XYZ file of N, CA and C in Angstrom:
687
model
N -0.862 14.716 5.606
C -0.076 13.491 5.409
C -0.253 12.986 3.995
N 0.825 12.526 3.386
C 0.704 11.746 2.174
C 0.907 12.487 0.881
N 0.716 13.823 0.843
C 0.850 14.527 -0.421
C 2.305 14.581 -0.854
N 2.538 14.170 -2.110
C 3.872 14.211 -2.702
C 4.917 13.613 -1.768
N 4.846 12.321 -1.618
C 5.744 11.604 -0.715
C 7.205 11.860 -1.060
N 8.036 11.925 -0.016
C 9.475 12.059 -0.216
C 10.133 10.717 -0.511
N 9.380 9.628 -0.414
C 9.892 8.308 -0.766
C 9.942 8.216 -2.292
N 11.129 7.958 -2.836
C 11.327 8.117 -4.275
C 10.529 7.140 -5.135
N 10.129 5.999 -4.575
C 9.486 4.995 -5.414
C 7.957 4.990 -5.319
N 7.393 6.051 -4.757
C 5.939 6.150 -4.686
C 5.519 7.594 -4.907
N 4.203 7.839 -4.965
C 3.682 9.194 -5.140
C 3.097 9.753 -3.845
N 2.362 8.936 -3.121
C 1.715 9.359 -1.877
C 1.927 8.267 -0.819
N 1.751 8.641 0.441
C 1.735 7.649 1.514
C 0.426 7.767 2.270
N -0.060 6.618 2.720
C -1.292 6.598 3.515
C -1.097 5.696 4.716
N -1.509 6.195 5.878
C -1.501 5.418 7.111
C -2.860 5.540 7.792
N -3.436 4.408 8.110
C -4.652 4.423 8.911
C -4.346 4.433 10.396
N -3.143 3.992 10.737
C -2.705 3.972 12.128
C -1.187 3.997 12.173
N -0.656 4.323 13.341
C 0.783 4.301 13.588
C 1.086 3.227 14.618
N 2.246 2.591 14.472
C 2.718 1.656 15.479
C 2.909 0.259 14.934
N 3.852 -0.475 15.539
C 4.162 -1.821 15.076
C 5.009 -2.504 16.144
N 5.443 -3.715 15.839
C 6.363 -4.463 16.691
C 7.507 -4.952 15.820
N 8.723 -4.808 16.293
C 9.894 -5.193 15.508
C 10.009 -6.717 15.433
N 10.305 -7.222 14.220
C 10.294 -8.675 14.025
C 11.576 -9.248 13.422
N 12.484 -8.414 12.910
C 13.685 -8.947 12.270
C 14.777 -7.882 12.288
N 16.013 -8.227 11.887
C 17.117 -7.269 11.977
C 16.873 -5.951 11.249
N 16.114 -5.962 10.166
C 15.841 -4.720 9.444
C 15.133 -3.693 10.316
N 14.441 -4.161 11.344
C 13.638 -3.281 12.194
C 14.453 -2.557 13.266
N 15.700 -2.931 13.460
C 16.460 -2.470 14.622
C 16.459 -0.957 14.765
N 16.680 -0.235 13.662
C 16.748 1.227 13.703
C 15.569 1.843 12.957
N 14.403 1.312 13.172
C 13.208 1.684 12.408
C 12.951 3.191 12.428
N 12.863 3.786 11.237
C 12.621 5.228 11.138
C 11.241 5.591 11.672
N 10.261 4.702 11.476
C 8.901 5.002 11.921
C 8.813 5.019 13.445
N 9.536 4.142 14.099
C 9.609 4.145 15.559
C 10.228 5.456 16.038
N 11.348 5.848 15.437
C 12.020 7.092 15.831
C 11.122 8.303 15.608
N 10.420 8.325 14.476
C 9.537 9.448 14.181
C 8.385 9.516 15.180
N 7.825 8.356 15.500
C 6.734 8.326 16.475
C 7.172 8.920 17.800
N 8.359 8.553 18.249
C 8.859 9.068 19.521
C 9.101 10.568 19.465
N 9.560 11.072 18.312
C 9.766 12.518 18.188
C 8.457 13.284 18.351
N 7.359 12.662 17.928
C 6.050 13.288 18.073
C 5.401 12.978 19.428
N 6.101 12.219 20.258
C 5.595 11.923 21.598
C 4.619 10.768 21.664
N 4.653 9.882 20.679
C 3.721 8.758 20.658
C 4.454 7.465 21.011
N 3.999 6.802 22.054
C 4.551 5.503 22.444
C 3.670 4.412 21.843
N 3.993 4.020 20.610
C 3.121 3.100 19.872
C 3.881 1.884 19.351
N 5.050 1.617 19.924
C 5.868 0.509 19.407
C 5.950 -0.616 20.423
N 5.825 -1.848 19.926
C 5.911 -3.015 20.776
C 4.554 -3.671 20.948
N 4.534 -4.941 21.348
C 3.278 -5.689 21.422
C 2.299 -5.166 22.459
N 2.778 -4.543 23.507
C 1.868 -4.067 24.563
C 1.473 -2.607 24.406
N 2.101 -1.898 23.480
C 1.781 -0.476 23.288
C 0.508 -0.335 22.457
N -0.309 0.684 22.745
C -1.487 0.926 21.906
C -1.056 1.473 20.558
N -1.900 1.322 19.582
C -1.660 1.928 18.281
C -2.346 3.293 18.241
N -1.831 4.160 17.405
C -2.424 5.487 17.254
C -3.341 5.482 16.033
N -4.609 5.716 16.232
C -5.580 5.695 15.139
C -5.693 7.083 14.534
N -5.590 7.191 13.221
C -5.614 8.488 12.577
C -7.044 8.958 12.293
N -7.166 10.219 11.958
C -8.466 10.897 11.912
C -9.329 10.471 10.729
N -10.611 10.829 10.819
C -11.535 10.578 9.717
C -11.109 11.349 8.470
N -10.641 12.579 8.651
C -10.181 13.354 7.492
C -9.044 12.634 6.777
N -8.167 12.014 7.550
C -7.062 11.259 6.948
C -7.585 10.072 6.144
N -8.583 9.378 6.677
C -9.140 8.212 5.985
C -9.847 8.593 4.681
N -10.238 9.858 4.550
C -10.926 10.304 3.330
C -9.952 10.654 2.200
N -8.658 10.746 2.514
C -7.685 11.160 1.504
C -7.648 10.254 0.273
N -7.621 8.924 0.436
C -7.563 8.092 -0.782
C -8.719 8.330 -1.741
N -9.903 8.594 -1.222
C -11.046 8.874 -2.096
C -10.813 10.153 -2.885
N -10.225 11.154 -2.236
C -9.905 12.411 -2.926
C -8.827 12.181 -3.984
N -7.809 11.400 -3.616
C -6.736 11.117 -4.585
C -7.279 10.340 -5.781
N -8.189 9.412 -5.526
C -8.762 8.619 -6.610
C -9.532 9.510 -7.579
N -10.305 10.466 -7.030
C -11.048 11.398 -7.880
C -10.085 12.262 -8.693
N -8.985 12.685 -8.063
C -7.973 13.469 -8.768
C -7.360 12.666 -9.918
N -7.008 11.413 -9.629
C -6.395 10.563 -10.652
C -7.348 10.313 -11.810
N -8.609 10.072 -11.502
C -9.601 9.847 -12.563
C -9.778 11.106 -13.403
N -9.840 12.251 -12.748
C -10.044 13.522 -13.456
C -8.877 13.831 -14.385
N -7.662 13.549 -13.934
C -6.468 13.866 -14.705
C -6.067 12.751 -15.666
N -6.727 11.607 -15.555
C -6.379 10.483 -16.417
C -5.022 9.892 -16.097
N -4.679 9.856 -14.806
C -3.391 9.330 -14.372
C -3.604 8.238 -13.342
N -2.530 7.572 -12.996
C -2.557 6.609 -11.898
C -1.618 7.114 -10.813
N -2.056 7.039 -9.562
C -1.261 7.505 -8.438
C -0.856 6.310 -7.585
N 0.452 6.165 -7.362
C 0.949 5.078 -6.514
C 0.875 5.507 -5.049
N 0.341 4.641 -4.206
C 0.180 4.933 -2.781
C 0.900 3.864 -1.966
N 1.940 4.270 -1.251
C 2.616 3.378 -0.306
C 1.790 3.359 0.971
N 1.246 2.214 1.279
C 0.332 2.089 2.412
C 1.081 1.614 3.655
N 0.878 2.335 4.756
C 1.391 1.953 6.072
C 2.898 2.101 6.184
N 3.384 3.305 5.888
C 4.788 3.605 6.111
C 5.119 3.688 7.594
N 4.100 3.846 8.431
C 4.298 3.970 9.876
C 3.739 2.782 10.643
N 3.498 1.686 9.950
C 2.923 0.497 10.586
C 3.115 -0.682 9.645
N 2.437 -1.783 9.929
C 2.434 -2.951 9.042
C 0.998 -3.438 8.938
N 0.442 -3.375 7.731
C -0.947 -3.776 7.526
C -1.220 -5.168 8.081
N -0.220 -6.042 8.017
C -0.446 -7.451 8.346
C 0.110 -7.838 9.717
N 0.266 -6.849 10.596
C 0.628 -7.160 11.976
C -0.529 -7.908 12.641
N -0.208 -8.917 13.435
C -1.231 -9.777 14.031
C -1.688 -9.194 15.369
N -2.761 -8.400 15.299
C -3.388 -7.811 16.484
C -4.885 -7.740 16.232
N -5.664 -8.164 17.224
C -7.117 -8.151 17.065
C -7.662 -6.743 16.875
N -7.020 -5.736 17.500
C -7.546 -4.383 17.394
C -7.320 -3.764 16.018
N -6.583 -4.449 15.149
C -6.391 -3.960 13.785
C -7.445 -4.483 12.816
N -8.175 -5.515 13.189
C -9.072 -6.179 12.242
C -10.070 -5.216 11.611
N -10.708 -4.414 12.418
C -11.711 -3.472 11.911
C -11.085 -2.468 10.950
N -9.897 -1.973 11.287
C -9.229 -0.967 10.468
C -8.680 -1.585 9.180
N -8.203 -2.829 9.277
C -7.750 -3.533 8.073
C -8.910 -3.710 7.103
N -10.051 -4.121 7.629
C -11.225 -4.321 6.789
C -11.625 -3.024 6.088
N -11.570 -1.927 6.829
C -11.882 -0.630 6.232
C -10.882 -0.278 5.135
N -9.618 -0.540 5.383
C -8.587 -0.273 4.384
C -8.836 -1.072 3.109
N -9.132 -2.354 3.238
C -9.348 -3.189 2.052
C -10.563 -2.708 1.258
N -11.598 -2.238 1.954
C -12.760 -1.684 1.246
C -12.371 -0.438 0.460
N -11.540 0.404 1.053
C -11.086 1.613 0.359
C -10.250 1.247 -0.863
N -9.387 0.256 -0.715
C -8.570 -0.200 -1.852
C -9.460 -0.623 -3.012
N -10.506 -1.373 -2.709
C -11.411 -1.841 -3.762
C -12.169 -0.686 -4.412
N -12.407 0.384 -3.634
C -13.205 1.505 -4.125
C -12.371 2.602 -4.791
N -11.046 2.394 -4.909
C -10.175 3.428 -5.498
C -9.334 2.830 -6.627
N -9.969 2.478 -7.747
C -9.262 1.769 -8.820
C -8.230 2.612 -9.553
N -8.239 3.933 -9.370
C -7.244 4.775 -10.034
C -5.998 4.979 -9.177
N -5.973 4.323 -8.023
C -4.789 4.318 -7.172
C -4.135 2.950 -7.246
N -2.814 2.921 -7.314
C -2.072 1.668 -7.194
C -1.575 1.581 -5.756
N -2.042 0.573 -5.035
C -1.719 0.418 -3.621
C -0.500 -0.478 -3.463
N 0.546 0.074 -2.874
C 1.787 -0.662 -2.634
C 1.809 -1.095 -1.163
N 1.498 -2.361 -0.932
C 1.431 -2.911 0.424
C 2.733 -3.634 0.717
N 3.541 -3.064 1.596
C 4.851 -3.630 1.944
C 4.800 -4.131 3.373
N 5.185 -5.391 3.579
C 5.078 -5.999 4.899
C 6.323 -6.813 5.238
N 6.577 -6.958 6.506
C 7.592 -7.908 6.982
C 6.928 -9.182 7.490
N 5.647 -9.329 7.230
C 4.879 -10.472 7.711
C 4.086 -11.129 6.577
N 4.740 -11.545 5.501
C 3.981 -12.116 4.380
C 3.227 -13.388 4.742
N 3.666 -14.059 5.801
C 2.994 -15.286 6.225
C 1.561 -15.037 6.690
N 1.225 -13.775 6.977
C -0.126 -13.444 7.450
C -1.059 -12.994 6.335
N -0.523 -12.757 5.159
C -1.311 -12.087 4.123
C -2.546 -12.878 3.724
N -2.369 -14.138 3.366
C -3.481 -14.915 2.811
C -4.677 -14.996 3.749
N -4.426 -15.088 5.042
C -5.552 -15.226 5.973
C -6.105 -13.891 6.457
N -5.420 -12.777 6.119
C -5.907 -11.470 6.551
C -6.590 -10.683 5.445
N -6.308 -11.000 4.191
C -6.994 -10.303 3.106
C -8.438 -10.786 3.045
N -9.328 -10.016 2.401
C -10.717 -10.458 2.259
C -10.802 -11.829 1.590
N -11.708 -12.648 2.051
C -11.849 -14.011 1.525
C -12.064 -14.011 0.018
N -12.796 -13.009 -0.477
C -13.078 -12.986 -1.923
C -11.838 -12.727 -2.748
N -10.802 -12.117 -2.168
C -9.553 -11.952 -2.921
C -8.925 -13.309 -3.196
N -9.049 -14.200 -2.243
C -8.490 -15.538 -2.423
C -9.312 -16.386 -3.381
N -10.604 -16.138 -3.449
C -11.472 -16.970 -4.289
C -11.724 -16.361 -5.669
N -11.861 -15.036 -5.730
C -12.229 -14.380 -6.985
C -11.088 -13.619 -7.643
N -9.948 -13.555 -6.979
C -8.809 -12.828 -7.529
C -8.578 -11.498 -6.832
N -7.321 -11.116 -6.753
C -6.957 -9.859 -6.107
C -7.370 -8.676 -6.972
N -7.671 -7.526 -6.357
C -7.918 -6.318 -7.150
C -6.694 -5.988 -8.004
N -6.937 -5.472 -9.188
C -5.839 -5.225 -10.128
C -4.964 -4.044 -9.724
N -5.373 -3.305 -8.694
C -4.597 -2.128 -8.271
C -3.763 -2.398 -7.014
N -3.515 -3.665 -6.712
C -2.734 -4.009 -5.517
C -1.385 -4.600 -5.910
N -0.316 -3.988 -5.426
C 1.024 -4.561 -5.483
C 1.382 -5.027 -4.079
N 1.930 -6.204 -3.963
C 2.299 -6.730 -2.645
C 3.811 -6.899 -2.558
N 4.384 -6.458 -1.436
C 5.831 -6.520 -1.288
C 6.250 -6.971 0.101
N 7.502 -7.395 0.205
C 8.062 -7.755 1.502
C 9.509 -7.296 1.581
N 10.007 -7.193 2.813
C 11.386 -6.773 3.067
C 12.284 -8.001 3.156
N 13.430 -7.954 2.476
C 14.411 -9.044 2.558
C 15.779 -8.420 2.806
N 16.145 -8.284 4.061
C 17.372 -7.560 4.395
C 18.640 -8.383 4.255
N 18.540 -9.704 4.280
C 19.706 -10.578 4.126
C 19.220 -11.928 3.594
N 20.133 -12.878 3.431
C 19.755 -14.158 2.830
C 18.755 -14.921 3.691
N 18.954 -14.899 4.997
C 18.031 -15.621 5.886
C 16.597 -15.165 5.697
N 16.394 -13.852 5.657
C 15.026 -13.353 5.562
C 14.495 -13.403 4.139
N 15.378 -13.395 3.157
C 14.931 -13.670 1.790
C 14.401 -15.091 1.691
N 15.115 -16.039 2.301
C 14.697 -17.437 2.253
C 13.378 -17.657 2.989
N 13.128 -16.893 4.023
C 11.877 -17.036 4.774
C 10.694 -16.398 4.057
N 10.929 -15.210 3.506
C 9.793 -14.414 3.039
C 9.516 -14.504 1.546
N 10.560 -14.669 0.740
C 10.367 -14.576 -0.702
C 9.483 -15.697 -1.265
N 9.633 -16.958 -0.837
C 8.744 -17.987 -1.385
C 7.271 -17.700 -1.104
N 6.982 -17.092 0.042
C 5.594 -16.740 0.349
C 5.123 -15.635 -0.575
N 5.930 -14.588 -0.712
C 5.556 -13.484 -1.588
C 5.280 -13.960 -3.009
N 6.155 -14.831 -3.525
C 6.036 -15.258 -4.917
C 4.971 -16.323 -5.141
N 4.191 -16.589 -4.110
C 3.019 -17.461 -4.262
C 1.730 -16.654 -4.339
N 1.811 -15.340 -4.190
C 0.617 -14.500 -4.072
C 0.258 -13.878 -5.423
N -0.984 -14.059 -5.893
C -1.374 -13.612 -7.231
C -1.797 -12.149 -7.293
N -0.972 -11.266 -6.757
C -1.219 -9.834 -6.874
C -0.836 -9.363 -8.272
N -1.240 -8.138 -8.618
C -0.892 -7.596 -9.933
C 0.616 -7.525 -10.106
N 1.322 -7.132 -9.045
C 2.781 -7.117 -9.056
C 3.294 -7.515 -7.675
N 4.462 -8.178 -7.674
C 5.145 -8.555 -6.439
C 6.497 -7.838 -6.417
N 6.825 -7.233 -5.266
C 8.087 -6.501 -5.179
C 8.744 -6.752 -3.834
N 10.052 -6.498 -3.797
C 10.771 -6.618 -2.535
C 11.526 -5.326 -2.255
N 11.671 -5.049 -0.970
C 12.496 -3.947 -0.510
C 13.684 -4.543 0.225
N 14.859 -4.445 -0.361
C 16.090 -4.890 0.302
C 16.731 -3.663 0.938
N 16.012 -3.098 1.880
C 16.447 -1.874 2.558
C 15.981 -1.889 4.001
N 16.860 -1.769 4.960
C 18.304 -1.673 4.779
C 18.902 -3.015 4.369
N 19.770 -2.990 3.387
C 20.440 -4.213 2.939
C 21.563 -4.540 3.919
N 21.461 -5.704 4.554
C 22.389 -6.056 5.639
C 23.286 -7.237 5.293
N 23.231 -7.721 4.060
C 24.079 -8.833 3.668
C 23.887 -9.170 2.207
N 24.769 -10.009 1.699
C 24.669 -10.477 0.322
C 23.443 -11.379 0.164
N 22.712 -11.222 -0.950
C 21.514 -12.031 -1.190
C 21.584 -12.631 -2.587
N 21.387 -13.940 -2.661
C 21.289 -14.634 -3.946
C 19.842 -15.063 -4.138
N 19.182 -14.477 -5.133
C 17.767 -14.749 -5.402
C 17.554 -15.805 -6.474
N 18.631 -16.353 -7.017
C 18.545 -17.153 -8.235
C 17.541 -18.292 -8.149
N 17.569 -19.047 -7.057
C 16.700 -20.230 -6.994
C 15.225 -19.864 -6.959
N 14.921 -18.660 -6.505
C 13.527 -18.221 -6.488
C 13.109 -17.633 -7.836
N 14.046 -17.010 -8.511
C 13.724 -16.385 -9.791
C 13.649 -17.395 -10.926
N 14.165 -18.588 -10.687
C 14.160 -19.625 -11.736
C 13.241 -20.786 -11.399
N 12.500 -20.709 -10.314
C 11.607 -21.796 -9.901
C 10.281 -21.669 -10.645
N 9.952 -22.610 -11.524
C 8.714 -22.481 -12.319
C 7.448 -22.579 -11.483
N 7.554 -23.041 -10.241
C 6.374 -23.158 -9.385
C 6.026 -21.820 -8.726
N 6.945 -20.844 -8.805
C 6.725 -19.544 -8.185
C 6.337 -18.498 -9.228
N 5.593 -17.508 -8.802
C 5.232 -16.399 -9.680
C 6.421 -15.451 -9.830
N 6.435 -14.618 -10.858
C 7.591 -13.745 -11.090
C 7.715 -12.650 -10.030
N 8.945 -12.233 -9.806
C 9.216 -11.017 -9.048
C 9.269 -9.872 -10.056
N 8.526 -8.795 -9.800
C 8.408 -7.715 -10.774
C 9.340 -6.537 -10.516
N 9.711 -6.341 -9.259
C 10.405 -5.095 -8.924
C 11.239 -5.313 -7.680
N 12.451 -4.766 -7.666
C 13.307 -4.828 -6.486
C 13.825 -3.431 -6.165
N 13.641 -3.037 -4.911
C 14.160 -1.775 -4.392
C 15.259 -2.122 -3.398
N 16.413 -1.481 -3.486
C 17.405 -1.696 -2.432
C 17.981 -0.364 -1.971
N 18.633 -0.400 -0.829
C 19.215 0.802 -0.264
C 19.926 0.493 1.028
N 20.797 1.398 1.419
C 21.496 1.264 2.684
C 20.692 1.883 3.810
N 21.285 1.897 4.979
C 20.631 2.451 6.155
C 21.177 3.859 6.408
N 20.305 4.749 6.858
C 20.727 6.107 7.181
C 20.548 6.357 8.671
N 21.069 7.482 9.131
C 20.912 7.820 10.529
C 22.155 7.537 11.348
N 22.177 8.027 12.591
C 23.396 7.921 13.419
C 23.786 6.496 13.790
N 22.840 5.564 13.755
C 23.131 4.179 14.121
C 23.200 3.269 12.887
N 23.349 3.858 11.721
C 23.277 3.073 10.486
C 24.381 2.028 10.417
N 23.996 0.856 9.911
C 24.928 -0.251 9.740
C 25.540 -0.209 8.343
N 26.733 -0.753 8.216
C 27.481 -0.672 6.960
C 26.877 -1.602 5.913
N 26.788 -1.102 4.697
C 26.380 -1.915 3.556
C 27.524 -1.931 2.546
N 27.850 -3.104 2.021
C 28.923 -3.220 1.029
C 28.381 -2.920 -0.367
N 29.133 -2.158 -1.146
C 28.707 -1.833 -2.505
C 28.436 -3.097 -3.326
N 29.235 -4.140 -3.097
C 29.066 -5.363 -3.879
C 27.697 -5.992 -3.661
N 27.102 -5.813 -2.499
C 25.775 -6.378 -2.256
C 24.745 -5.744 -3.182
N 24.862 -4.436 -3.407
C 23.966 -3.757 -4.343
C 24.217 -4.235 -5.774
N 25.497 -4.326 -6.128
C 25.824 -4.741 -7.496
C 25.294 -6.141 -7.789
N 25.392 -7.022 -6.810
C 24.897 -8.389 -6.997
C 23.397 -8.385 -7.294
N 22.640 -7.622 -6.534
C 21.197 -7.569 -6.758
C 20.874 -6.893 -8.090
N 21.592 -5.818 -8.402
C 21.382 -5.144 -9.691
C 21.605 -6.118 -10.844
N 22.680 -6.890 -10.778
C 23.012 -7.801 -11.866
C 22.000 -8.945 -11.963
N 21.540 -9.450 -10.829
C 20.516 -10.503 -10.862
C 19.233 -9.985 -11.508
N 18.870 -8.747 -11.185
C 17.677 -8.157 -11.791
C 17.853 -8.005 -13.298
N 19.034 -7.592 -13.722
C 19.283 -7.415 -15.151
C 19.158 -8.741 -15.902
N 19.709 -9.802 -15.318
C 19.675 -11.118 -15.968
C 18.248 -11.632 -16.096
N 17.420 -11.377 -15.072
C 16.080 -11.971 -15.040
C 14.973 -10.996 -15.419
N 15.336 -9.824 -15.915
C 14.339 -8.887 -16.410
C 13.459 -8.278 -15.339
N 14.041 -8.005 -14.180
C 13.296 -7.434 -13.061
C 13.620 -5.952 -12.953
N 12.612 -5.125 -12.800
C 12.834 -3.695 -12.612
C 13.621 -3.475 -11.327
N 14.626 -2.592 -11.383
C 15.530 -2.385 -10.254
C 15.565 -0.905 -9.895
N 15.457 -0.602 -8.598
C 15.509 0.787 -8.138
C 16.448 0.860 -6.948
N 17.542 1.613 -7.098
C 18.479 1.807 -5.988
C 18.122 3.114 -5.289
N 17.835 3.017 -3.994
C 17.297 4.169 -3.272
C 18.382 5.012 -2.637
N 19.237 4.405 -1.835
C 20.279 5.208 -1.163
C 21.421 4.314 -0.758
């Protein structure tokens, strides 16, 4: 798992566990849910157990960090492509704590933490991150599939003092105007925006103009823009 990710905006993927619960329209046709079922794992929904991955899998970031240090490079790691680090479940606490320790111990990796639950971040990260500052190798992101969810999630994201803040507007399900958040002096900057349509047999329609609007807003405000699909 994780070597040379097929996700265009990262280098590797890491999952400590599989499974999640759907929380917003972007989740309706979740690829991770479909993939889990193809492998015969029933790990989706609040009552389903999560699938815990092996010790060998947990050792991968340490190996990648040694590789990055040896080669003098930085490796981007998309964390939890098959779950959500900030899902509210007691059985995740131990594994979350282990993940955060690994993040702190792998400074040559850039950890891309993408969540649909930004409201949980501040109380789930280690207390010292809130008091002493976040590790410099953490990027924090959230999904904003339409204006409603941008309005809910973006102000929270832009209050978090991570090294970089990014959003994934994928699947993009409506027109989004980010202007009031990008011009609010009380909020931290947005550094990166990824957008894309939905794929698969149940994919919902995305209008080209929705992508153009986000591209143009990024250009005006100096935000890195990546169009995925």
